[in-house]
Short mmCIF file of C-alpha atoms and ligand atoms in Angstrom, two decimals:
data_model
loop_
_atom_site.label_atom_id
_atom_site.label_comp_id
_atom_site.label_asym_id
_atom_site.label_seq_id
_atom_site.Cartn_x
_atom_site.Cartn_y
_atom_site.Cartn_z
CA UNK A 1 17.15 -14.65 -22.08
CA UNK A 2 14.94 -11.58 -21.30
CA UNK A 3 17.43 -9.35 -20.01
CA UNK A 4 17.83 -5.36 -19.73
CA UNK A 5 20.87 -3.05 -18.72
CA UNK A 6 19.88 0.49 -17.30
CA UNK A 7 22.77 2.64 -17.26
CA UNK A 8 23.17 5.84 -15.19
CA UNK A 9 24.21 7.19 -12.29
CA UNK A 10 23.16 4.27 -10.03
CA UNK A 11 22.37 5.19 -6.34
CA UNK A 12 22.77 2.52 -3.65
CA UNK A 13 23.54 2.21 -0.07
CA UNK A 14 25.74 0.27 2.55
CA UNK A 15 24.03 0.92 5.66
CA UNK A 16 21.39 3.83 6.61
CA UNK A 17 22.64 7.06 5.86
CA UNK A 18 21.47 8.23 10.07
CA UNK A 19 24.10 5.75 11.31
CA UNK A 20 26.76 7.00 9.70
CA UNK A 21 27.42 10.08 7.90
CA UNK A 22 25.25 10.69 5.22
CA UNK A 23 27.49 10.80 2.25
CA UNK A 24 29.46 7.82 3.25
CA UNK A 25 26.30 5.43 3.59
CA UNK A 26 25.32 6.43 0.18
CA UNK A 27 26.94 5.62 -3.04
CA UNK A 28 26.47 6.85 -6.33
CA UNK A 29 28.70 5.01 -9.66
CA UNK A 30 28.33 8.05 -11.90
CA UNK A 31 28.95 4.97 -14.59
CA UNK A 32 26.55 2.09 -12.99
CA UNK A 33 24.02 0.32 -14.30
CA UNK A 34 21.49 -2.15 -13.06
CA UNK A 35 20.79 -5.71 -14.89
CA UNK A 36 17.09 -6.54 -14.87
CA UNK A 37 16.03 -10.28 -15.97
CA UNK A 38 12.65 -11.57 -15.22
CA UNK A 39 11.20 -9.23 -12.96
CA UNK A 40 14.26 -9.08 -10.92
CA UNK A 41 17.79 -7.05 -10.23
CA UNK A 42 20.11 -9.60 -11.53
CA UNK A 43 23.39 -7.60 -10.82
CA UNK A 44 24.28 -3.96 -9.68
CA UNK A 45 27.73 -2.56 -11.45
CA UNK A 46 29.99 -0.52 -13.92
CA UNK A 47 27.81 -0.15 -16.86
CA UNK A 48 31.07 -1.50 -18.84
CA UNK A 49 31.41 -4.16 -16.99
CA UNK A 50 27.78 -5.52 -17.16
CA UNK A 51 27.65 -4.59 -20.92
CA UNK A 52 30.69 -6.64 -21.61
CA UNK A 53 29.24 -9.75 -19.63
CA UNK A 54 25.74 -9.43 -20.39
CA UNK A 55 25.95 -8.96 -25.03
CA UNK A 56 22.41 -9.67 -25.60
CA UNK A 57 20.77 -7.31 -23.09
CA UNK A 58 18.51 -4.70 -24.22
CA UNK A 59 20.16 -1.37 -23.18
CA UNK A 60 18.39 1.44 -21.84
CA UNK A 61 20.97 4.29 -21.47
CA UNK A 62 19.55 7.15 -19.16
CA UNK A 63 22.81 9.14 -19.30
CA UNK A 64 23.53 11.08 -16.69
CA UNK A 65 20.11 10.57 -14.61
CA UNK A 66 20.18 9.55 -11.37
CA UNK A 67 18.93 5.78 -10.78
CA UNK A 68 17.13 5.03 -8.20
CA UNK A 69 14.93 2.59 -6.92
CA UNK A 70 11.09 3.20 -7.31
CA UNK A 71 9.53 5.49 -4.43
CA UNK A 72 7.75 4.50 -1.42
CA UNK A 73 5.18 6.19 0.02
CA UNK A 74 3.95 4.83 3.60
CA UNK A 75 0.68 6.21 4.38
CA UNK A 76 -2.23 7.22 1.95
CA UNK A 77 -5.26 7.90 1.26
CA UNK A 78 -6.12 6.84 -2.35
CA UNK A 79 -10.06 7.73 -1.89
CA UNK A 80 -8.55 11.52 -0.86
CA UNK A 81 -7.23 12.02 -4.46
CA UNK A 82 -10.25 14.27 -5.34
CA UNK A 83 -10.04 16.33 -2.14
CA UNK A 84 -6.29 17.23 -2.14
CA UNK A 85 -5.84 20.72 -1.24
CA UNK A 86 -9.02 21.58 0.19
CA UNK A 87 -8.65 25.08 2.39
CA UNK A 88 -8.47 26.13 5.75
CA UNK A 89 -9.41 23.55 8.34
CA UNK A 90 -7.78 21.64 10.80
CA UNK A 91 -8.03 17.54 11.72
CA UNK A 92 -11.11 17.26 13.14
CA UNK A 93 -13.26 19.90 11.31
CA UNK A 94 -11.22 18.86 7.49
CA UNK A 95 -12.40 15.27 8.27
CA UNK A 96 -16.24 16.34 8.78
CA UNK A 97 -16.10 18.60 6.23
CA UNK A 98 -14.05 17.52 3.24
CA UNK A 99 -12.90 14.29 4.39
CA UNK A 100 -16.04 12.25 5.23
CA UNK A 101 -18.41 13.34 2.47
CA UNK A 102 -15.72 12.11 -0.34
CA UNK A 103 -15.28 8.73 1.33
CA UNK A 104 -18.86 8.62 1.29
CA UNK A 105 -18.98 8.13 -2.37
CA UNK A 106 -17.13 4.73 -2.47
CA UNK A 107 -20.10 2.99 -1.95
CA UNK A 108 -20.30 3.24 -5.59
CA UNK A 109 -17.82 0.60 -7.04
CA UNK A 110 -17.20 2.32 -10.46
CA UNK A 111 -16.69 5.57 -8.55
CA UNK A 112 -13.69 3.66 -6.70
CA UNK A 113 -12.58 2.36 -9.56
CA UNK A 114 -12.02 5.09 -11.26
CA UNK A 115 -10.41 7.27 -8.78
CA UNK A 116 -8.11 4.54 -8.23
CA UNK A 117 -6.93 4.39 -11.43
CA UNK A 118 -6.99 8.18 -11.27
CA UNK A 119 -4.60 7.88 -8.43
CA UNK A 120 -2.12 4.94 -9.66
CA UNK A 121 -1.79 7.18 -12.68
CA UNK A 122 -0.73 10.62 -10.86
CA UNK A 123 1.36 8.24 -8.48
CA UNK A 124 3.27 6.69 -11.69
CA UNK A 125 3.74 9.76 -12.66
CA UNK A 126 5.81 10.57 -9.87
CA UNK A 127 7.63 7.52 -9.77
CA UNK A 128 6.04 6.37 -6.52
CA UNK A 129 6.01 2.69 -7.54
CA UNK A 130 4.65 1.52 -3.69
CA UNK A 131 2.03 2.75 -1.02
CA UNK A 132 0.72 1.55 1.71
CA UNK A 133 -3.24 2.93 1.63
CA UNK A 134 -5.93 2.91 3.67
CA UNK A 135 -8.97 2.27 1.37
CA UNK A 136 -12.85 3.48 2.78
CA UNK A 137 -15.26 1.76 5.02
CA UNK A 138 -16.89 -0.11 2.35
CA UNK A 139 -15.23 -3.25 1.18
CA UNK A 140 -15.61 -2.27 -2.47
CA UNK A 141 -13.12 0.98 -2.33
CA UNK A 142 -10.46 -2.09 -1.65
CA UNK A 143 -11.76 -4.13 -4.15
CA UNK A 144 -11.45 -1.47 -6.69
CA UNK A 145 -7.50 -0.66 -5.51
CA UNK A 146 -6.20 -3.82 -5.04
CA UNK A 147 -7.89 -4.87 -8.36
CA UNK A 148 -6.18 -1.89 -9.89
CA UNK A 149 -2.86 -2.55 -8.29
CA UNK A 150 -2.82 -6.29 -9.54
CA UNK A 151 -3.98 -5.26 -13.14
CA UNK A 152 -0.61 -2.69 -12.99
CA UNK A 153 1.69 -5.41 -10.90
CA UNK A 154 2.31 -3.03 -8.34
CA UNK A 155 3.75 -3.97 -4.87
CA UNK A 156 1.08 -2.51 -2.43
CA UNK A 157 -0.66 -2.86 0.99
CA UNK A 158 -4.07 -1.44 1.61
CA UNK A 159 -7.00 -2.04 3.83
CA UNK A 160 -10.58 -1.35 4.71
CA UNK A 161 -10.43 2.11 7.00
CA UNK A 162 -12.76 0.62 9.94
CA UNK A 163 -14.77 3.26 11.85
CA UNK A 164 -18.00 2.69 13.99
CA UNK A 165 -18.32 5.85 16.45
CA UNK A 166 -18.05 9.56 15.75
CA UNK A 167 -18.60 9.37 11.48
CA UNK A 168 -21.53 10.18 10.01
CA UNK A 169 -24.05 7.83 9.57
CA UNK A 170 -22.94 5.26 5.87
CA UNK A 171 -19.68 5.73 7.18
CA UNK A 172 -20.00 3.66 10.35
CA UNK A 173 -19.50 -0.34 10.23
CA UNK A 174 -19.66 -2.41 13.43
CA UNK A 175 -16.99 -4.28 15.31
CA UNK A 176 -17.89 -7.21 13.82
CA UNK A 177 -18.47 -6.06 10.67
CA UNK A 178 -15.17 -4.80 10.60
CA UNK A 179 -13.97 -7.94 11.30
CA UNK A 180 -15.69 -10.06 9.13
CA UNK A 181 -15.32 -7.49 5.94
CA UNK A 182 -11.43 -7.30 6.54
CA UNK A 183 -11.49 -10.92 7.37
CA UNK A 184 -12.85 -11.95 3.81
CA UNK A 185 -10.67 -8.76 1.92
CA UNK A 186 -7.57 -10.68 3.62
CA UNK A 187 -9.09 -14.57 2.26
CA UNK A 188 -9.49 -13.10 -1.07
CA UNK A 189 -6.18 -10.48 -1.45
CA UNK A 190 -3.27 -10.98 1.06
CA UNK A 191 -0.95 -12.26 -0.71
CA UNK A 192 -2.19 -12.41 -4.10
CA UNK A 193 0.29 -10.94 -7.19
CA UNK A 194 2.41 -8.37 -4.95
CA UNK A 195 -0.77 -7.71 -2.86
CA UNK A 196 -0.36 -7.38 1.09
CA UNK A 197 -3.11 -6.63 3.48
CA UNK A 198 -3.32 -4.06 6.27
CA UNK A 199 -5.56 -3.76 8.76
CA UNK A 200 -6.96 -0.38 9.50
CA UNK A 201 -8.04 1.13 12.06
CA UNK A 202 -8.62 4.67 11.48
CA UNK A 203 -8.17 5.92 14.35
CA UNK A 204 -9.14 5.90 18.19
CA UNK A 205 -11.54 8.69 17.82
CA UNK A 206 -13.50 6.46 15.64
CA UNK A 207 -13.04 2.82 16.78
CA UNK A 208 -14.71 1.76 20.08
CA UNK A 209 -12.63 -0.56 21.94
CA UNK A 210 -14.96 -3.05 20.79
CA UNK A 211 -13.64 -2.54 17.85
CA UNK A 212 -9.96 -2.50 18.39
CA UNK A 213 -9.99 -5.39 20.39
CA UNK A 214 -11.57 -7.04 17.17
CA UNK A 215 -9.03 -5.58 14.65
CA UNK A 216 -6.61 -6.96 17.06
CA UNK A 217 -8.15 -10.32 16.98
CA UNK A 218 -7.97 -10.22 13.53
CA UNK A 219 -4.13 -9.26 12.99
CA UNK A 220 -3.09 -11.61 15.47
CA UNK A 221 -5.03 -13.81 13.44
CA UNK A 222 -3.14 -12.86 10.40
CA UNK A 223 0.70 -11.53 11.65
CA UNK A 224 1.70 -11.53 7.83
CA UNK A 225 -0.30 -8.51 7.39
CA UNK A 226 0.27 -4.85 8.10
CA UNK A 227 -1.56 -3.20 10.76
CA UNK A 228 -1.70 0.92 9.99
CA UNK A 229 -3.49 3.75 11.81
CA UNK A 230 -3.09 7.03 13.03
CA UNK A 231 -1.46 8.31 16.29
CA UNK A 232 -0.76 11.85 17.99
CA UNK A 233 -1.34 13.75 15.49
CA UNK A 234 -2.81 17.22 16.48
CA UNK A 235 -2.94 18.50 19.56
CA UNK A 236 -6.79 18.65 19.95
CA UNK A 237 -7.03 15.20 18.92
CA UNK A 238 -5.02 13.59 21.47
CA UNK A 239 -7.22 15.64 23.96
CA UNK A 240 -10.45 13.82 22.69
CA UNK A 241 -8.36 10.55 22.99
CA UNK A 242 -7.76 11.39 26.14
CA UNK A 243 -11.54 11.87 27.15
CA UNK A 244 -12.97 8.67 25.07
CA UNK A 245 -10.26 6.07 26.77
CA UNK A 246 -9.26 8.34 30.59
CA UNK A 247 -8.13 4.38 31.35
CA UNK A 248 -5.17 4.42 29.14
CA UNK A 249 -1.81 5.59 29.86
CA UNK A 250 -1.66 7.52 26.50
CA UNK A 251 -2.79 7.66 22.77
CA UNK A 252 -0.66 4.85 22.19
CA UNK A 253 -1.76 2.52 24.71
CA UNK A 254 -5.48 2.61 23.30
CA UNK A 255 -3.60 0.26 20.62
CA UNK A 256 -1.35 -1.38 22.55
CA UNK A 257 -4.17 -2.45 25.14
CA UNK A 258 -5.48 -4.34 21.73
CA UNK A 259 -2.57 -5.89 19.95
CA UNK A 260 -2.26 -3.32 18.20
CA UNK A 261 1.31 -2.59 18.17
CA UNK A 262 4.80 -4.35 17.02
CA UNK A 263 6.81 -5.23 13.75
CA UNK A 264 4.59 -4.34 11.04
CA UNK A 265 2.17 -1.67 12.74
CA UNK A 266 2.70 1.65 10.75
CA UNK A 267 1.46 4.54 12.58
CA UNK A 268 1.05 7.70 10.79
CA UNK A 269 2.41 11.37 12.14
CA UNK A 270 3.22 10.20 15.87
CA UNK A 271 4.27 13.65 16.33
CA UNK A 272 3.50 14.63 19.59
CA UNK A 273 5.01 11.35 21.50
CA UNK A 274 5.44 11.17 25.07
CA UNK A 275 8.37 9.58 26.23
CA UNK A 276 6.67 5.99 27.17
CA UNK A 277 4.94 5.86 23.61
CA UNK A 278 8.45 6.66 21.68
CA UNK A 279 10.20 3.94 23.99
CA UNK A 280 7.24 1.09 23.58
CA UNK A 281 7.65 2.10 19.87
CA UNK A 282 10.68 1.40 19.76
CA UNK A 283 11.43 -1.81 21.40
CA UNK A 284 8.00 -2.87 19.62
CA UNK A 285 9.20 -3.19 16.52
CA UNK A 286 6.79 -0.85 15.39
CA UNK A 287 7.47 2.41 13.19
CA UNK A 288 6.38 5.93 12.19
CA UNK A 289 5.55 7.21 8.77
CA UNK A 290 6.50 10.83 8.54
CA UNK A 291 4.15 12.59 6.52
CA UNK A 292 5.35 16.13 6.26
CA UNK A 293 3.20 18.09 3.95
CA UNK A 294 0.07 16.80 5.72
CA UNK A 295 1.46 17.69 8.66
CA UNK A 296 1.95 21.89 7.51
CA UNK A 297 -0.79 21.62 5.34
CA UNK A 298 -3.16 21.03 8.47
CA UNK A 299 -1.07 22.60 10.54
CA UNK A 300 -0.74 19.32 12.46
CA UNK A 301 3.31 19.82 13.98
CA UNK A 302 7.10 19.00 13.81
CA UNK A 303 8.08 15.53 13.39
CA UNK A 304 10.99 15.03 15.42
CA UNK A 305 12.83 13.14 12.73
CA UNK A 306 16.51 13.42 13.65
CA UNK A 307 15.76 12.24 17.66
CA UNK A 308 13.69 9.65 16.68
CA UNK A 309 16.21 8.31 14.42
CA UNK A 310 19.13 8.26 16.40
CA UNK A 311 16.72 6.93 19.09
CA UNK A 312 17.09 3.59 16.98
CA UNK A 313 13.25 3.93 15.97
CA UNK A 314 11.53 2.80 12.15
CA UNK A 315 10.44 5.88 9.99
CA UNK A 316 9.19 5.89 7.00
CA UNK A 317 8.12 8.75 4.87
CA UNK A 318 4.41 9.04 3.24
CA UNK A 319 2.51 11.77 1.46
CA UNK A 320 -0.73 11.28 3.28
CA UNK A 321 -2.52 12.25 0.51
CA UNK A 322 -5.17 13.99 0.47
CA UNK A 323 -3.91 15.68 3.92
CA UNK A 324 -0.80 16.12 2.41
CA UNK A 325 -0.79 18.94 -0.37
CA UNK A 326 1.14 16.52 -2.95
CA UNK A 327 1.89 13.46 -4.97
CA UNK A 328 4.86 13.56 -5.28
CA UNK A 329 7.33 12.21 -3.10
CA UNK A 330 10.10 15.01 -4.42
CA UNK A 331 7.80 17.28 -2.89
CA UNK A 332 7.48 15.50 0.60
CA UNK A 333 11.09 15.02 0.89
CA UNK A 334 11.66 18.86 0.47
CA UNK A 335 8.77 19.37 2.73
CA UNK A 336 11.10 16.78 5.19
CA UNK A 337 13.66 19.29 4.24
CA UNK A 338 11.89 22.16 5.89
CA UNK A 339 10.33 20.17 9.14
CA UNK A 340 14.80 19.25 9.84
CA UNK A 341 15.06 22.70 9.44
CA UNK A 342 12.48 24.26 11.51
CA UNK A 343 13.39 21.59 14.50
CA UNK A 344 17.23 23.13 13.71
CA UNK A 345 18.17 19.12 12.38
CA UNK A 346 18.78 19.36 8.16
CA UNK A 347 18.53 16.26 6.79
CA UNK A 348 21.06 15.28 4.18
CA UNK A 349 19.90 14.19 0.52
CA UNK A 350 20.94 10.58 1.04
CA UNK A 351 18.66 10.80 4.16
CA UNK A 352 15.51 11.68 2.50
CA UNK A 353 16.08 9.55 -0.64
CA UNK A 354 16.63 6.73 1.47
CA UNK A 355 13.56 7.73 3.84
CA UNK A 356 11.68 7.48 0.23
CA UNK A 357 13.04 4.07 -0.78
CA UNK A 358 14.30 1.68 1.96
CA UNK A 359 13.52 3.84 4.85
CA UNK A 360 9.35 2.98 4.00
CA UNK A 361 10.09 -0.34 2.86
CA UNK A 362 11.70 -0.81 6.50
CA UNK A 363 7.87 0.00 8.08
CA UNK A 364 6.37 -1.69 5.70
CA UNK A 365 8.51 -5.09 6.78
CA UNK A 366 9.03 -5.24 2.64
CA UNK A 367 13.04 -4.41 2.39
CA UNK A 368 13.65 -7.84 1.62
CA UNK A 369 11.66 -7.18 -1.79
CA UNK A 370 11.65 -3.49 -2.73
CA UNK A 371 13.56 -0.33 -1.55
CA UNK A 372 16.55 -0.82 -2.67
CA UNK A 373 19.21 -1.93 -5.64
CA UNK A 374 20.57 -5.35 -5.09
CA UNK A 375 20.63 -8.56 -6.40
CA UNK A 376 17.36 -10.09 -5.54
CA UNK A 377 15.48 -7.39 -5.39
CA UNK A 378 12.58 -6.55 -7.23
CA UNK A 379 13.14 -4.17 -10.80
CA UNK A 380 11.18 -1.50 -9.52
CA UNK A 381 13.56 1.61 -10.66
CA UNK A 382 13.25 4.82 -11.60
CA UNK A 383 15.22 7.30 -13.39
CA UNK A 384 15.55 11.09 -12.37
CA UNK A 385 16.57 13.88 -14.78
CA UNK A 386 19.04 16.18 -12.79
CA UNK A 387 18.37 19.20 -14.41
CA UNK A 388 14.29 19.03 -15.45
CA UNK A 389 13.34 22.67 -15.77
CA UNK A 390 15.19 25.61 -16.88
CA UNK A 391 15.32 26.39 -12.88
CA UNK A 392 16.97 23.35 -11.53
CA UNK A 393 19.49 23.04 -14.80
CA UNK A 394 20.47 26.17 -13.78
CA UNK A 395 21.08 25.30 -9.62
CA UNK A 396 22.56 22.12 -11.00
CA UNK A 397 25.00 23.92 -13.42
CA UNK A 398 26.32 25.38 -10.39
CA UNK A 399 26.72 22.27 -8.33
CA UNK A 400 30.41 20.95 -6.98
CA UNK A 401 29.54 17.52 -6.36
CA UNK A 402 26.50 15.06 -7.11
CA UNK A 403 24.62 15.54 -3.87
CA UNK A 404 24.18 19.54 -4.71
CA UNK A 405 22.80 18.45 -8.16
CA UNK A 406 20.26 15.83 -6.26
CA UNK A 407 19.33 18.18 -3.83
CA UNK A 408 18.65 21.01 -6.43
CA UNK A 409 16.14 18.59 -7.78
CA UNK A 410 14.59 17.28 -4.35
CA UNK A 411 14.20 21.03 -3.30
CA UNK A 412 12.67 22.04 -7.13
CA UNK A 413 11.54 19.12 -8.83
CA UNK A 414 8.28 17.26 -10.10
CA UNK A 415 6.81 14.75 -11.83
CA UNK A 416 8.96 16.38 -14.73
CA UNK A 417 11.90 14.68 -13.16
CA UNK A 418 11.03 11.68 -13.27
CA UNK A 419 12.00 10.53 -16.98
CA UNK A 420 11.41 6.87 -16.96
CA UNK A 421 9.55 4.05 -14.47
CA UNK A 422 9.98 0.43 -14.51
CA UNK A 423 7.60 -1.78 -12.44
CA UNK A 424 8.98 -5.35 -12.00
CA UNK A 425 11.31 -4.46 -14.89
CA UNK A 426 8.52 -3.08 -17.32
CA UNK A 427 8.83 -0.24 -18.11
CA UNK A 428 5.95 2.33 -17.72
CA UNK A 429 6.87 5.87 -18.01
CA UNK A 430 9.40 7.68 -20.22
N1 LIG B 1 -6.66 10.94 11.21
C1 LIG B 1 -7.71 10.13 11.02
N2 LIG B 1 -8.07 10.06 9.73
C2 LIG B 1 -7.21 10.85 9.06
C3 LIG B 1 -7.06 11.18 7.69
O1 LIG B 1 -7.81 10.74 6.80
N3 LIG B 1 -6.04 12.02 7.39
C4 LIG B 1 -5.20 12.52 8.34
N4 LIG B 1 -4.21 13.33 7.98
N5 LIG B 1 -5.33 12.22 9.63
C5 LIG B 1 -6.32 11.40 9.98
ZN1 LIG B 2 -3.67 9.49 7.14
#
């Protein structure tokens, strides 16, 4: 039998760390290990224990590194990888002007395939093993990342970004062109390998109601798949919302009015909520992806993390690459970090690993699968080094418990701390 023992410090949880205090939700056996046989998580336990039942197992001994399951990252752009940390604009004007012009190029297939490997390569490297991403307008830029995604056996959602007012002309589709494209992406890639399809909206600026009510057609169509877009996420742009649909209560309701809500929508940012839109999220079944370095980067706002939370709602956490200003979901935890702070709310290490892991499995209705270390579970680990630069072995040195040491690395680290990858127990990295 096939079977492999990875022994560290193995990080698991007994209920969400916002329910309950932090450091009692989590759990971390400083001697654990996780048994990994055909594909799976066959056990969680002492190291010694599992080593004593399980002889034959290939043993991969990561010291004292933190285990962890592989990270999640809710809400991407993979076509944005070339455009990352492009200066000075906000929403509307680093759409038009970075934004659109790059998405333009997917037309080209070999183009989108290789920035899609590009990306699952700089996302491995960071030991995000999941994302859910929205893909371009043209039905090729999904091809190339779900292609990509089965040839690597990732667990993944994506969709065809549907947009036919307000982009520039090669940009636009139609409402039924929308629907037929994402219609035959679904036929040919929901549910193949670890594949799941989501269908994308971009956003209300560019969909006509034509074309939500379509996209709406569709999911209802297909209630297996995600549904993802973007809600309240500057200021400005919930003014032009306001002026394209004056019929609607609010930003959200432009969705709602379509289907476009419940378990398994994931809408990005939702920072600026009124009250009606947080409770209708809520007793939706819907959730929020928190993507804090897109949301300093263009200057976008505050998530209110800590009242949504104890509010009952789904978040999930997400680089929104290339709005955000990394890869790395290290980074957009600490960048988490800083939003608690700023809205006077700190969030806890076990909060943002978990927001990272099971927290974005949660919105992406996948927790069942991936997000966490159980029995059952799909092997997709990773392994952090505690002390990965001269900087943070030096924070960590200081450290009087584990969760100083983790949060030395959360608030320093890099793809340099992420010593080894498996993806459905192969391992990739390190
Ligand atoms: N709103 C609509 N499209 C986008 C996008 O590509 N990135 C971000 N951050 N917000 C959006
Ligand atoms: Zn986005």
């Amino acid at each position: 039998m096939n079977e492999r023992l990875i022994c560290g410090q193995v990080l698991s949880y007994a209920a969400d760390p916002f329910a309950m205090p932090a450091a009692e939700a989590a759990q971390i056996d400083s001697a654990g290990a996780v048994l990994v046989r055909d594909g799976l998580i066959a056990a969680v336990g002492s190291a010694a224990a599992l080593r004593a039942d399980h002889p034959g197992a290939v043993v991969e001994d990561m010291g004292d590194a933190l285990i962890l399951p592989g990270f999640i990252d809710a809400h991407v752009h993979y076509p944005q990888t070339a455009i990352i940390a492009s200066w000075g604009k906000r929403l509307i004007d680093w759409l038009n002007t970075y934004t659109f012009p790059e998405e333009m190029r997917f037309a080209d297939p070999a183009y989108a395939a290789e920035t899609a490997a590009r990306y699952f390569d700089l996302t491995l490297a960071e030991g995000t093993t999941t994302m859910c991403s929205y893909c371009t307008i043209h039905p090729e830029s999904v091809e190339a990342f779900f292609a990509e995604a089965d040839r690597r056996g990732q667990r993944v959602a994506g969709g065809k970004t549907c947009m036919d007012r307000n982009a520039p002309e090669g940009l636009r589709d139609t409402a039924q062109s929308a629907y037929d494209d994402s219609k035959a992406l679904i036929a040919k890639w929901h549910g193949r390998g670890r594949i799941t399809y989501a269908v994308t909206p971009r956003f209300t600026p560019t969909s006509t109601e034509d074309q939500l009510a379509a996209l709406g057609a569709l999911w209802a169509e297909h209630p297996d798949c995600l549904m993802q877009t973007h809600l309240s996420e500057q200021l400005d742009e919930i003014a032009w919302v306001r002026a394209l649909c004056p019929d609607q209560r609010d930003y959200l309701d432009t969705y709602e009015a379509h289907g476009l809500i419940g378990p398994g929508a994931l809408f990005g940012h939702a920072i600026h909520l009124e009250d009606r839109e947080r409770e209708r999220l809520r007793d939706s079944g819907a959730s929020m992806i928190h993507c804090p370095t897109s949301n300093t980067f263009i200057g976008s706002g505050l998530f209110d993390m800590a009242g949504l939370k104890a509010a009952g709602q789904i978040v999930g956490l997400a680089t929104d690459t290339g709005g955000g200003s990394s890869f790395s979901m290290l980074r957009t935890m600490a960048a988490a970090y800083e939003v608690g702070q700023l809205r006077g709310t700190p969030l806890h290490a076990a909060q943002l690993l978990w927001l990272a892991t099971e927290g974005s499995a949660q919105a992406m209705r996948m927790a069942d699968r991936i997000g966490s270390l159980k029995p059952g579970m799909e092997a997709d680990i990773i392994a952090l080094d505690l002390a990965s630069t001269p900087a943070i072995a030096q924070r960590a040195a200081r450290a009087e418990d584990v969760w100083e040491r983790v949060f030395a690395t959360i608030m320093l680290g890099d793809d340099r701390a992420v010593r080894s990858v498996w993806i459905g127990g192969d391992k990739r990295r390190g």
